[in-house]
Coordinates of C-alpha atoms in Angstrom, one line a residue:
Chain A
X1 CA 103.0 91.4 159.6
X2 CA 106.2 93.0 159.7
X3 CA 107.1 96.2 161.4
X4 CA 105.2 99.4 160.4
X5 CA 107.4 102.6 159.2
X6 CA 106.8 105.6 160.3
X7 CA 104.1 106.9 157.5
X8 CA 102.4 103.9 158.0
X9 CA 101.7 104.9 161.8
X10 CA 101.2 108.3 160.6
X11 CA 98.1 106.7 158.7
X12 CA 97.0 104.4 161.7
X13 CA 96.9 108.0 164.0
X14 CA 95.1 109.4 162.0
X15 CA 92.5 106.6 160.4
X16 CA 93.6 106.6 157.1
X17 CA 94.4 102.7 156.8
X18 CA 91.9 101.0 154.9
X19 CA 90.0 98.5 157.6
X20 CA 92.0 95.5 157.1
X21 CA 95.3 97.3 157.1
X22 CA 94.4 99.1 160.5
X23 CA 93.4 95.6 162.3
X24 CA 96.5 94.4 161.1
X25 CA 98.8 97.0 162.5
X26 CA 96.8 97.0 166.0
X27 CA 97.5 93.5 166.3
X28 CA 101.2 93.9 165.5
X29 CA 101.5 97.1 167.8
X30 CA 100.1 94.4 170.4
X31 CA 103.1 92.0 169.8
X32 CA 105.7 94.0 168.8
X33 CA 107.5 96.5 171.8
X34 CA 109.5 98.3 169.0
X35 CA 106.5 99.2 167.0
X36 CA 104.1 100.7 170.2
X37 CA 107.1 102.3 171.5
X38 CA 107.4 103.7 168.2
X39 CA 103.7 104.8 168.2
X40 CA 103.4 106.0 171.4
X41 CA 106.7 108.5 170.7
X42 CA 104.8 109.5 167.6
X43 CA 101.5 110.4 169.1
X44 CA 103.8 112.8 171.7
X45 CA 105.5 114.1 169.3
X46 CA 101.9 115.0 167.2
X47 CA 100.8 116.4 170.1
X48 CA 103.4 119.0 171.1
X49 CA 103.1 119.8 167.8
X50 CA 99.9 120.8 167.1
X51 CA 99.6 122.4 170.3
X52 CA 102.7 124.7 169.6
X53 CA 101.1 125.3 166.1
X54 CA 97.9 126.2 167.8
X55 CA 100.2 129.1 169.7
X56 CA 102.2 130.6 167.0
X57 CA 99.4 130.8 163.9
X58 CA 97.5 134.1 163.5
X59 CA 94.9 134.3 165.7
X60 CA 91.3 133.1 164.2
X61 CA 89.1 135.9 164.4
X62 CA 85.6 135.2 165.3
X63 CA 84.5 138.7 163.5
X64 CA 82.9 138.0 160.6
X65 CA 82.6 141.3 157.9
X66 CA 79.5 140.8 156.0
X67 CA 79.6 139.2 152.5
X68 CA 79.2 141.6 149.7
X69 CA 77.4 139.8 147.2
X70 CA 78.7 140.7 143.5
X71 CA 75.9 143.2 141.8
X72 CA 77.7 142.7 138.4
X73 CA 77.7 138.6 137.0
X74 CA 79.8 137.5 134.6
X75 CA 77.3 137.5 131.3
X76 CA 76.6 141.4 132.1
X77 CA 80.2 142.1 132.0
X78 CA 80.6 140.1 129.0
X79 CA 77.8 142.6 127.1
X80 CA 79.5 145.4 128.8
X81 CA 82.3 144.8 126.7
X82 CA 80.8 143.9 123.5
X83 CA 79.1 147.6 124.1
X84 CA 82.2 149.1 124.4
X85 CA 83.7 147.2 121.1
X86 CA 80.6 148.3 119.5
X87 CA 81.5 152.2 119.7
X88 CA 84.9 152.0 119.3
X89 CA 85.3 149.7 116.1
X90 CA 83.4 152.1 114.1
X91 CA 85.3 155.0 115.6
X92 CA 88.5 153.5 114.3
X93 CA 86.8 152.9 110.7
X94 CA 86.0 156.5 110.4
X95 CA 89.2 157.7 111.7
X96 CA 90.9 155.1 108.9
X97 CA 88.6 156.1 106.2
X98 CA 88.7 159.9 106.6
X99 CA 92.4 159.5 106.6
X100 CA 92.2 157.9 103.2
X101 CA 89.9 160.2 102.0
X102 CA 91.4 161.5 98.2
X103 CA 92.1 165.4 98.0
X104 CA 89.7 167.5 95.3
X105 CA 92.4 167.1 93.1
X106 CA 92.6 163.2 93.2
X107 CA 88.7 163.2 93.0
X108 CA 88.7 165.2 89.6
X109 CA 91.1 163.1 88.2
X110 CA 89.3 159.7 88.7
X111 CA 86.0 161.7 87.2
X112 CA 88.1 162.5 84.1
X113 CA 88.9 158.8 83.9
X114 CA 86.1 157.6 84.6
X115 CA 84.1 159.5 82.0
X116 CA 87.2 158.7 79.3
X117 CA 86.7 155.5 79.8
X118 CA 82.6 155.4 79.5
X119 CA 83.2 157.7 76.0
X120 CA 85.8 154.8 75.1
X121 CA 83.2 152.3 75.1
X122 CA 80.4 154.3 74.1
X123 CA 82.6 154.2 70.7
X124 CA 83.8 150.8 70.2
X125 CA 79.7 150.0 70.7
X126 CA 79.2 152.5 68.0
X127 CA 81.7 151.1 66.0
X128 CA 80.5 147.4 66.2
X129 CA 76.8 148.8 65.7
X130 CA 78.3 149.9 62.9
X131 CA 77.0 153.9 63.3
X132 CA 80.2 154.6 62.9
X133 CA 83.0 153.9 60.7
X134 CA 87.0 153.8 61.2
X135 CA 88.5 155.9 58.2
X136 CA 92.3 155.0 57.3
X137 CA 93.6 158.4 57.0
X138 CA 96.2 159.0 54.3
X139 CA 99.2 160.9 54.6
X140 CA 100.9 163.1 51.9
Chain B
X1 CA 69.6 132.0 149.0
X2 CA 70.3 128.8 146.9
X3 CA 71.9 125.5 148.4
X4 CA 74.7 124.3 147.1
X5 CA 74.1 121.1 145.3
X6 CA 74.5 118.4 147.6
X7 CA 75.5 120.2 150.9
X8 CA 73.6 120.4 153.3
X9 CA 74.4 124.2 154.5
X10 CA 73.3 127.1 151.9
X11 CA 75.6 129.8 151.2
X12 CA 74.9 132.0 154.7
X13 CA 75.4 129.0 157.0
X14 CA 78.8 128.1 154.6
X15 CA 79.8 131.5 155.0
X16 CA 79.5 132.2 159.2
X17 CA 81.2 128.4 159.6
X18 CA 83.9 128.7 157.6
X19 CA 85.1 132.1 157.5
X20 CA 87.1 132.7 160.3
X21 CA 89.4 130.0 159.8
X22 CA 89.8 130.9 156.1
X23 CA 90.9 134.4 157.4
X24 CA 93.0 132.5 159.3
X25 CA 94.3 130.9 156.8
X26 CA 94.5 133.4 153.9
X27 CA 96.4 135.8 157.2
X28 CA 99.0 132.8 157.1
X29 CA 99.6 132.6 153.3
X30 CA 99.9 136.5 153.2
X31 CA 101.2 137.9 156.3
X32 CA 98.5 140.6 155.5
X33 CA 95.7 141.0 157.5
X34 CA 93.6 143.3 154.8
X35 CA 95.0 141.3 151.8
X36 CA 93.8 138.0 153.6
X37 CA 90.3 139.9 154.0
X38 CA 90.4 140.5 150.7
X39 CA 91.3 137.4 149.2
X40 CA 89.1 135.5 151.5
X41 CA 86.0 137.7 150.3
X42 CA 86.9 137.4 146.5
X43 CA 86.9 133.0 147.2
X44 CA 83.2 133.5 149.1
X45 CA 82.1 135.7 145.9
X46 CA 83.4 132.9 143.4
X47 CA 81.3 130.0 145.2
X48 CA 78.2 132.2 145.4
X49 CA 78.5 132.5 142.3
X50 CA 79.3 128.6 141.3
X51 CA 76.3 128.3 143.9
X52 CA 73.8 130.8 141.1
X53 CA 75.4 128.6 138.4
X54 CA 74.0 125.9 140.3
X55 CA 77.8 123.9 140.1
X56 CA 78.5 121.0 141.8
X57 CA 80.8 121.7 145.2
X58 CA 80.7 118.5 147.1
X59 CA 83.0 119.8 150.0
X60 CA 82.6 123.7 150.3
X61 CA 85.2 124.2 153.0
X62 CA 88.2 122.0 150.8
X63 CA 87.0 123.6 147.7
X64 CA 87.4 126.9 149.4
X65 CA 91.0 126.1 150.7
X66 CA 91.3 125.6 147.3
X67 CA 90.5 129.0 146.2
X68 CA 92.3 130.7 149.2
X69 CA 95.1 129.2 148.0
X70 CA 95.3 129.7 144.8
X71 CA 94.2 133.6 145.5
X72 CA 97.4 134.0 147.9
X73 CA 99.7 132.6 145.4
X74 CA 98.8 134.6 142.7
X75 CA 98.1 137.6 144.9
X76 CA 102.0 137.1 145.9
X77 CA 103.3 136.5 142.7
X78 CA 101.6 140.1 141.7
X79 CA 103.0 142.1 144.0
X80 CA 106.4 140.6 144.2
X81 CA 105.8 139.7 147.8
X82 CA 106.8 136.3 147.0
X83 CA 107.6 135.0 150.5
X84 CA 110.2 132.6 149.3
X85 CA 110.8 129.0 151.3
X86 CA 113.6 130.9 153.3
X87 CA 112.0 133.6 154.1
X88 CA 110.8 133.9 157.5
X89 CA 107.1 133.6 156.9
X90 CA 106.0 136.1 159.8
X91 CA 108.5 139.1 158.1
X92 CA 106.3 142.0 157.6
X93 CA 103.1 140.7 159.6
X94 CA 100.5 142.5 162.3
X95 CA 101.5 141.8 165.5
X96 CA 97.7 141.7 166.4
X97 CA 96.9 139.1 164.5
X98 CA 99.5 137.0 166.6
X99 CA 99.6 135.8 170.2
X100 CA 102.1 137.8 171.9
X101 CA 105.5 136.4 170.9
X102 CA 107.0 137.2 174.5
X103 CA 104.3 134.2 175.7
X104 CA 105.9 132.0 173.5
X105 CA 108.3 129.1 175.1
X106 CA 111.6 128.3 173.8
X107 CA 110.4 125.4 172.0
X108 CA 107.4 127.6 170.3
X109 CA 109.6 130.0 169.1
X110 CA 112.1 127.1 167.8
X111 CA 109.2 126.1 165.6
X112 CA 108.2 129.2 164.6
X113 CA 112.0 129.6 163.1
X114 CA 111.5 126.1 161.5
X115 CA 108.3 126.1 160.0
X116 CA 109.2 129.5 158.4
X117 CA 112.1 127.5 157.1
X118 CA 109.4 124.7 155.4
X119 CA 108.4 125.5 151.9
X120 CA 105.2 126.9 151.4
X121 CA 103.6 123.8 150.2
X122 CA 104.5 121.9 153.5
X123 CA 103.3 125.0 155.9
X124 CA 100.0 124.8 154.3
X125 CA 99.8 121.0 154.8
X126 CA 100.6 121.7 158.3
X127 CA 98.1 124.1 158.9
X128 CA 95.6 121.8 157.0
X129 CA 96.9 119.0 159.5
X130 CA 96.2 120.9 162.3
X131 CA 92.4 122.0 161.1
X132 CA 92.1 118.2 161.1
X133 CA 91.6 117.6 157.2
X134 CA 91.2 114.3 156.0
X135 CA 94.0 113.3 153.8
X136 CA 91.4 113.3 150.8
X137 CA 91.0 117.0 151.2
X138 CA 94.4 118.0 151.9
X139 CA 95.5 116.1 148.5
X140 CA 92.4 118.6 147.0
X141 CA 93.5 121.8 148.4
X142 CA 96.9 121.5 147.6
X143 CA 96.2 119.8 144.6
X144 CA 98.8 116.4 144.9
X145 CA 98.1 113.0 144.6
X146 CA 96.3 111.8 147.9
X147 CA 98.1 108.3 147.8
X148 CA 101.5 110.3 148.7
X149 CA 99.6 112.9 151.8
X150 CA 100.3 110.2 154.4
X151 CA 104.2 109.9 153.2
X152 CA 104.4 113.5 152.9
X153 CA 102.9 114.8 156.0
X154 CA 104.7 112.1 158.2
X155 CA 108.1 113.6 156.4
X156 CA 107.6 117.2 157.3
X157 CA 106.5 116.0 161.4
X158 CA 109.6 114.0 161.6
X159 CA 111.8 116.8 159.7
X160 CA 110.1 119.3 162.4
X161 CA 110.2 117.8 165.6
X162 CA 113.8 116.6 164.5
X163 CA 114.9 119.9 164.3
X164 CA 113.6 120.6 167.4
X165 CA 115.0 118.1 169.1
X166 CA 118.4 119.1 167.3
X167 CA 118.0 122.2 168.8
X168 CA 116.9 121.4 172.6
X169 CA 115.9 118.3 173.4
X170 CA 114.9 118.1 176.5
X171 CA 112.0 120.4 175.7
X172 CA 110.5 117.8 173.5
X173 CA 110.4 115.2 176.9
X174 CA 107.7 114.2 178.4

């Protein structure tokens, strides 16, 4: 085996070699002087550092606050919402359709319309029942 | 109260192990004590209620990292307190939620300067070193590929005790 880089004795510190690569690397840090000096500098250098760490992260407070469980789930505030959509979409219909309403005026006109148009047909059907008859007026 | 599929612990137990360090650590991300409170609280809420669900959470502690995590960044990002890479990360923060900064050595206070010098990414992988994560669960906290933990972690060690070293070396001696 050749000599290990640095990651690699990163991985045999901390046990993440699969089996067969760790046996392999003890055996070379056994033959090799560059490789366990290498290791053993490592390990130090690990160590002052995660004692430091331990010194200069906030402190872990061993006060726990009590755990306020959520009164609300999810599907409730799902339907809490679909209430809410249910008032206002037929708020904003009526507020459209009042808007639109036609005046008095308007409405009196489509009435007059609408009747001309029912007396319209009312004699064509007269016409084709033949209760009535179209006279050719002549002019002098 | 339900058990989480799988674990062994139901949500009480979960909760009294695991949240003091999660303070700890949401205190880290945020340099806020009540934020961190906050934030940790909101992550126990969403894996009670994966535990209702019945979801599966095979590693409660990593998955809540997880959530922690992803609670501070967004929780940063939202109020603009976006404590960039250069930005010292202990700006801002309670003084009682710190060990006395006049106990601190020379060579404590040099890595204080340096790790607030890392980017985020690689302070949390730190911290996650130090609580003695496996690689698996580092790579699922801070959601990277686990193959590259190993190359990564021994990168920022080297880059931080160099720097160190740089600095002072003798206080790095045996």
């Amino acid at each position: 085996m050749s000599c290990l880089r640095t990651d690699d004795i990163q991985m045999y510190l901390d046990g993440e070699l699969s089996t067969s690569r760790q046996l392999a690397a003890e055996s070379h840090f056994a033959q090799c002087n560059d490789c366990r000096r290498l290791l053993e500098k490592q390990q130090h250098d690990i160590k002052v550092l995660m004692d430091d760490l331990d010194a200069i992260l906030p402190l872990e407070n061993q006060e726990i606050s009590p755990f306020k469980a959520p009164s609300i789930s999810k599907h409730r505030k799902l339907s809490r919402w679909w209430w809410t959509a249910a008032v206002i979409f037929p708020l904003a219909f009526g507020i459209v359709f009042s808007w639109n309403q036609p005046d008095d005026e308007q409405q009196l006109l489509m009435q007059q319309v609408a009747l001309d148009m029912l007396y319209e047909s009312d004699l064509n059907a007269q016409w084709q029942s033949g209760e009535i008859q179209v006279v050719e007026l002549e002019y002098h | 109260m339900s058990y989480l599929y799988r674990c062994t612990m139901n949500f009480d137990q979960i909760y009294q192990t695991y949240y003091p360090e999660l303070l700890q650590f949401a205190r880290f991300m945020t340099n806020h004590r009540e934020w961190g409170a906050e934030i940790v609280q909101e992550s126990f809420v969403k894996l009670f209620e994966a535990s209702r669900r019945g979801e599966y959470v095979e590693n409660p502690r990593a998955w809540l990292y997880r959530v922690v995590r992803n609670h501070c960044i967004n929780h940063n990002q939202r109020n603009r307190l976006v404590l960039s890479d250069d930005q010292a990360i202990y700006d801002g923060v309670q003084q009682a939620d710190y060990a006395d900064s006049e106990m601190l050595n020379e060579r404590q206070r040099q890595l204080k300067r340096t790790i607030s010098e890392l980017p985020r990414q690689e302070q949390m992988m730190l911290f996650l070193y130090r609580k003695q994560f496996s690689y698996k669960e580092m790579a699922e906290v801070l959601q990277m590929n686990p193959n590259s933990v190993g190359k990564t972690l021994s990168r920022i060690i080297q880059k931080v005790t160099q720097k160190i070293k740089e600095v002072n070396h003798e206080l790095f001696e045996n």
